[in-house]
mmCIF file of C-alpha atoms in Angstrom:
data_model
loop_
_atom_site.group_PDB
_atom_site.id
_atom_site.type_symbol
_atom_site.label_atom_id
_atom_site.label_comp_id
_atom_site.label_asym_id
_atom_site.label_seq_id
_atom_site.Cartn_x
_atom_site.Cartn_y
_atom_site.Cartn_z
ATOM 1 C CA UNK K 196 74.583 10.471 -144.780
ATOM 2 C CA UNK K 197 73.667 7.219 -146.580
ATOM 3 C CA UNK K 198 71.946 5.655 -143.560
ATOM 4 C CA UNK K 199 75.193 5.625 -141.574
ATOM 5 C CA UNK K 200 77.371 3.930 -144.198
ATOM 6 C CA UNK K 201 80.425 5.215 -146.001
ATOM 7 C CA UNK K 202 79.512 5.904 -149.642
ATOM 8 C CA UNK K 203 81.967 4.620 -152.242
ATOM 9 C CA UNK K 204 81.656 5.664 -155.871
ATOM 10 C CA UNK K 205 83.398 3.586 -158.511
ATOM 11 C CA UNK K 206 84.206 5.207 -161.845
ATOM 12 C CA UNK K 207 85.475 3.266 -164.821
ATOM 13 C CA UNK K 208 87.119 5.101 -167.701
ATOM 14 C CA UNK K 209 85.810 2.495 -170.146
ATOM 15 C CA UNK K 210 82.722 0.409 -170.778
ATOM 16 C CA UNK K 211 84.199 -1.640 -173.618
ATOM 17 C CA UNK K 212 83.617 -5.379 -173.324
ATOM 18 C CA UNK K 213 87.155 -6.252 -174.451
ATOM 19 C CA UNK K 214 88.706 -3.898 -171.894
ATOM 20 C CA UNK K 215 89.637 -5.352 -168.466
ATOM 21 C CA UNK K 216 88.898 -2.082 -166.590
ATOM 22 C CA UNK K 217 85.130 -2.672 -166.066
ATOM 23 C CA UNK K 218 85.778 -6.151 -164.699
ATOM 24 C CA UNK K 219 88.546 -4.844 -162.433
ATOM 25 C CA UNK K 220 86.289 -2.101 -161.030
ATOM 26 C CA UNK K 221 83.439 -4.538 -160.415
ATOM 27 C CA UNK K 222 85.751 -6.993 -158.636
ATOM 28 C CA UNK K 223 87.284 -4.266 -156.456
ATOM 29 C CA UNK K 224 83.931 -2.774 -155.482
ATOM 30 C CA UNK K 225 82.724 -6.282 -154.638
ATOM 31 C CA UNK K 226 85.344 -6.387 -151.872
ATOM 32 C CA UNK K 227 84.019 -3.249 -150.157
ATOM 33 C CA UNK K 228 81.038 -2.856 -147.842
ATOM 34 C CA UNK K 229 77.939 -0.998 -148.984
ATOM 35 C CA UNK K 230 76.897 1.707 -149.883
ATOM 36 C CA UNK K 231 78.466 1.895 -153.333
ATOM 37 C CA UNK K 232 77.608 2.815 -156.891
ATOM 38 C CA UNK K 233 79.490 2.482 -160.157
ATOM 39 C CA UNK K 234 79.629 4.529 -163.351
ATOM 40 C CA UNK K 235 81.068 3.061 -166.535
ATOM 41 C CA UNK K 236 82.087 5.622 -169.150
ATOM 42 C CA UNK K 237 81.781 4.429 -172.714
ATOM 43 C CA UNK K 238 82.393 6.361 -175.917
ATOM 44 C CA UNK K 239 79.853 8.955 -177.022
ATOM 45 C CA UNK K 240 78.810 9.567 -180.617
ATOM 46 C CA UNK K 241 80.338 12.805 -181.954
ATOM 47 C CA UNK K 242 78.335 15.899 -181.114
ATOM 48 C CA UNK K 243 76.185 14.216 -178.450
ATOM 49 C CA UNK K 244 76.079 16.083 -175.105
ATOM 50 C CA UNK K 245 77.299 14.099 -172.106
ATOM 51 C CA UNK K 246 74.377 14.198 -169.681
ATOM 52 C CA UNK K 247 75.888 11.436 -167.514
ATOM 53 C CA UNK K 248 78.767 13.629 -166.321
ATOM 54 C CA UNK K 249 76.479 15.894 -164.267
ATOM 55 C CA UNK K 250 74.937 12.841 -162.564
ATOM 56 C CA UNK K 251 78.357 11.429 -161.727
ATOM 57 C CA UNK K 252 79.564 14.768 -160.354
ATOM 58 C CA UNK K 253 76.445 14.854 -158.136
ATOM 59 C CA UNK K 254 77.335 11.379 -156.835
ATOM 60 C CA UNK K 255 80.931 12.503 -156.314
ATOM 61 C CA UNK K 256 79.637 15.282 -154.093
ATOM 62 C CA UNK K 257 78.156 12.610 -151.753
ATOM 63 C CA UNK K 258 81.021 10.106 -151.898
ATOM 64 C CA UNK K 259 83.658 9.780 -149.243
ATOM 65 C CA UNK K 260 85.757 7.393 -151.361
ATOM 66 C CA UNK K 261 86.048 7.431 -155.141
ATOM 67 C CA UNK K 262 87.616 4.396 -156.794
ATOM 68 C CA UNK K 263 88.743 5.201 -160.337
ATOM 69 C CA UNK K 264 89.804 2.388 -162.653
ATOM 70 C CA UNK K 265 90.938 3.362 -166.107
ATOM 71 C CA UNK K 266 92.203 1.470 -169.115
ATOM 72 C CA UNK K 267 95.765 2.167 -170.147
ATOM 73 C CA UNK K 268 95.768 0.829 -173.679
ATOM 74 C CA UNK K 269 96.923 4.266 -174.856
ATOM 75 C CA UNK K 270 99.353 6.579 -173.012
ATOM 76 C CA UNK K 271 96.646 9.076 -171.974
ATOM 77 C CA UNK K 272 93.390 9.159 -170.016
ATOM 78 C CA UNK K 273 90.187 8.333 -171.889
ATOM 79 C CA UNK K 274 88.486 11.536 -173.081
ATOM 80 C CA UNK K 275 85.299 11.130 -171.023
ATOM 81 C CA UNK K 276 87.233 10.433 -167.827
ATOM 82 C CA UNK K 277 89.320 13.531 -168.483
ATOM 83 C CA UNK K 278 86.103 15.541 -169.045
ATOM 84 C CA UNK K 279 84.651 14.143 -165.817
ATOM 85 C CA UNK K 280 87.698 15.156 -163.813
ATOM 86 C CA UNK K 281 87.541 18.672 -165.275
ATOM 87 C CA UNK K 282 83.869 18.853 -164.235
ATOM 88 C CA UNK K 283 84.793 17.624 -160.731
ATOM 89 C CA UNK K 284 87.441 20.341 -160.485
ATOM 90 C CA UNK K 285 84.913 22.988 -161.573
ATOM 91 C CA UNK K 286 82.423 21.712 -158.964
ATOM 92 C CA UNK K 287 85.009 22.119 -156.153
ATOM 93 C CA UNK K 288 84.767 18.599 -154.740
ATOM 94 C CA UNK K 289 87.992 18.731 -152.749
ATOM 95 C CA UNK K 290 88.308 16.640 -149.613
ATOM 96 C CA UNK K 291 87.255 13.237 -150.909
ATOM 97 C CA UNK K 292 89.558 10.252 -150.876
ATOM 98 C CA UNK K 293 90.470 8.515 -154.114
ATOM 99 C CA UNK K 294 91.929 5.134 -154.967
ATOM 100 C CA UNK K 295 93.357 4.923 -158.482
ATOM 101 C CA UNK K 296 94.005 1.941 -160.735
ATOM 102 C CA UNK K 297 95.321 1.970 -164.305
ATOM 103 C CA UNK K 298 95.169 -1.299 -166.274
ATOM 104 C CA UNK K 299 97.127 -2.062 -169.407
ATOM 105 C CA UNK K 300 100.450 -1.696 -171.202
ATOM 106 C CA UNK K 301 100.686 2.075 -170.527
ATOM 107 C CA UNK K 302 99.554 1.795 -166.888
ATOM 108 C CA UNK K 303 102.471 3.719 -165.377
ATOM 109 C CA UNK K 304 102.087 6.723 -167.704
ATOM 110 C CA UNK K 305 98.300 6.814 -167.389
ATOM 111 C CA UNK K 306 98.489 6.459 -163.608
ATOM 112 C CA UNK K 307 100.792 9.498 -163.429
ATOM 113 C CA UNK K 308 98.345 11.511 -165.537
ATOM 114 C CA UNK K 309 95.417 10.308 -163.406
ATOM 115 C CA UNK K 310 97.252 11.197 -160.189
ATOM 116 C CA UNK K 311 97.865 14.732 -161.451
ATOM 117 C CA UNK K 312 94.238 15.223 -162.537
ATOM 118 C CA UNK K 313 92.845 13.845 -159.271
ATOM 119 C CA UNK K 314 95.235 15.956 -157.178
ATOM 120 C CA UNK K 315 94.146 19.046 -159.134
ATOM 121 C CA UNK K 316 90.562 18.224 -158.089
ATOM 122 C CA UNK K 317 91.694 18.343 -154.465
ATOM 123 C CA UNK K 318 91.106 14.641 -153.829
ATOM 124 C CA UNK K 319 93.372 12.909 -151.335
ATOM 125 C CA UNK K 320 94.988 9.910 -152.999
ATOM 126 C CA UNK K 321 94.751 6.970 -150.620
ATOM 127 C CA UNK K 322 96.205 4.449 -153.049
ATOM 128 C CA UNK K 323 97.399 4.178 -156.634
ATOM 129 C CA UNK K 324 98.245 1.023 -158.567
ATOM 130 C CA UNK K 325 99.471 0.381 -162.110
ATOM 131 C CA UNK K 326 98.400 -3.072 -163.310
ATOM 132 C CA UNK K 327 99.573 -5.129 -166.221
ATOM 133 C CA UNK K 328 96.890 -7.318 -167.760
ATOM 134 C CA UNK K 329 98.050 -10.409 -165.816
ATOM 135 C CA UNK K 330 98.738 -8.743 -162.452
ATOM 136 C CA UNK K 331 96.635 -9.782 -159.438
ATOM 137 C CA UNK K 332 93.963 -7.276 -158.434
ATOM 138 C CA UNK K 333 94.952 -4.794 -155.699
ATOM 139 C CA UNK K 334 92.247 -5.814 -153.209
ATOM 140 C CA UNK K 335 94.398 -4.922 -150.190
ATOM 141 C CA UNK K 336 95.182 -1.444 -151.554
ATOM 142 C CA UNK K 337 91.501 -0.686 -152.189
ATOM 143 C CA UNK K 338 90.474 -1.994 -148.768
ATOM 144 C CA UNK K 339 93.202 0.143 -147.164
ATOM 145 C CA UNK K 340 91.920 3.214 -149.036
ATOM 146 C CA UNK K 341 88.403 2.430 -147.790
ATOM 147 C CA UNK K 342 89.653 2.145 -144.196
ATOM 148 C CA UNK K 343 91.554 5.441 -144.511
ATOM 149 C CA UNK K 344 88.481 7.274 -145.836
ATOM 150 C CA UNK K 345 86.279 5.701 -143.187
ATOM 151 C CA UNK K 346 88.643 6.526 -140.313
ATOM 152 C CA UNK K 347 89.059 10.127 -141.451
ATOM 153 C CA UNK K 348 85.694 11.147 -142.915
ATOM 154 C CA UNK K 349 83.162 8.770 -141.347
ATOM 155 C CA UNK K 350 84.645 7.104 -138.247
ATOM 156 C CA UNK K 351 81.218 6.091 -136.958
ATOM 157 C CA UNK K 352 80.036 4.602 -140.246
ATOM 158 C CA UNK K 353 78.506 1.158 -140.109
ATOM 159 C CA UNK K 354 80.766 -1.676 -141.315
#
């Protein structure tokens, strides 16, 4: 197990420079102890296979905590994030903890959709936050999710 550390995987539903979600994920992960990794999902050209999804699902298999930050500029999940969650469901990754953040004008609607998709995967939701563009980052909520995952899944993990 990751040299005695809790492994946190951050997943961002967007890699667009003008989207606040990548910055939010980076800032939140920066508040957590190692070991952590992040995946930023950008758009794919039509017809191109998504080889990154299999790699992310493999990382999800090792993670105790998964932090998902998604843009909410539209009232639905980004397509690649939706595809990733379907792949996670198919891989039977139940039992991991998840902290969810939706950022943007449709944050409440997207967060509800994300909650449903993550629950279908069998992840335990340790925190969920809908953020407007000018809302302070939910550092305390993410740290609490980390502590919950650590206490339950890896109580002897190094700090």
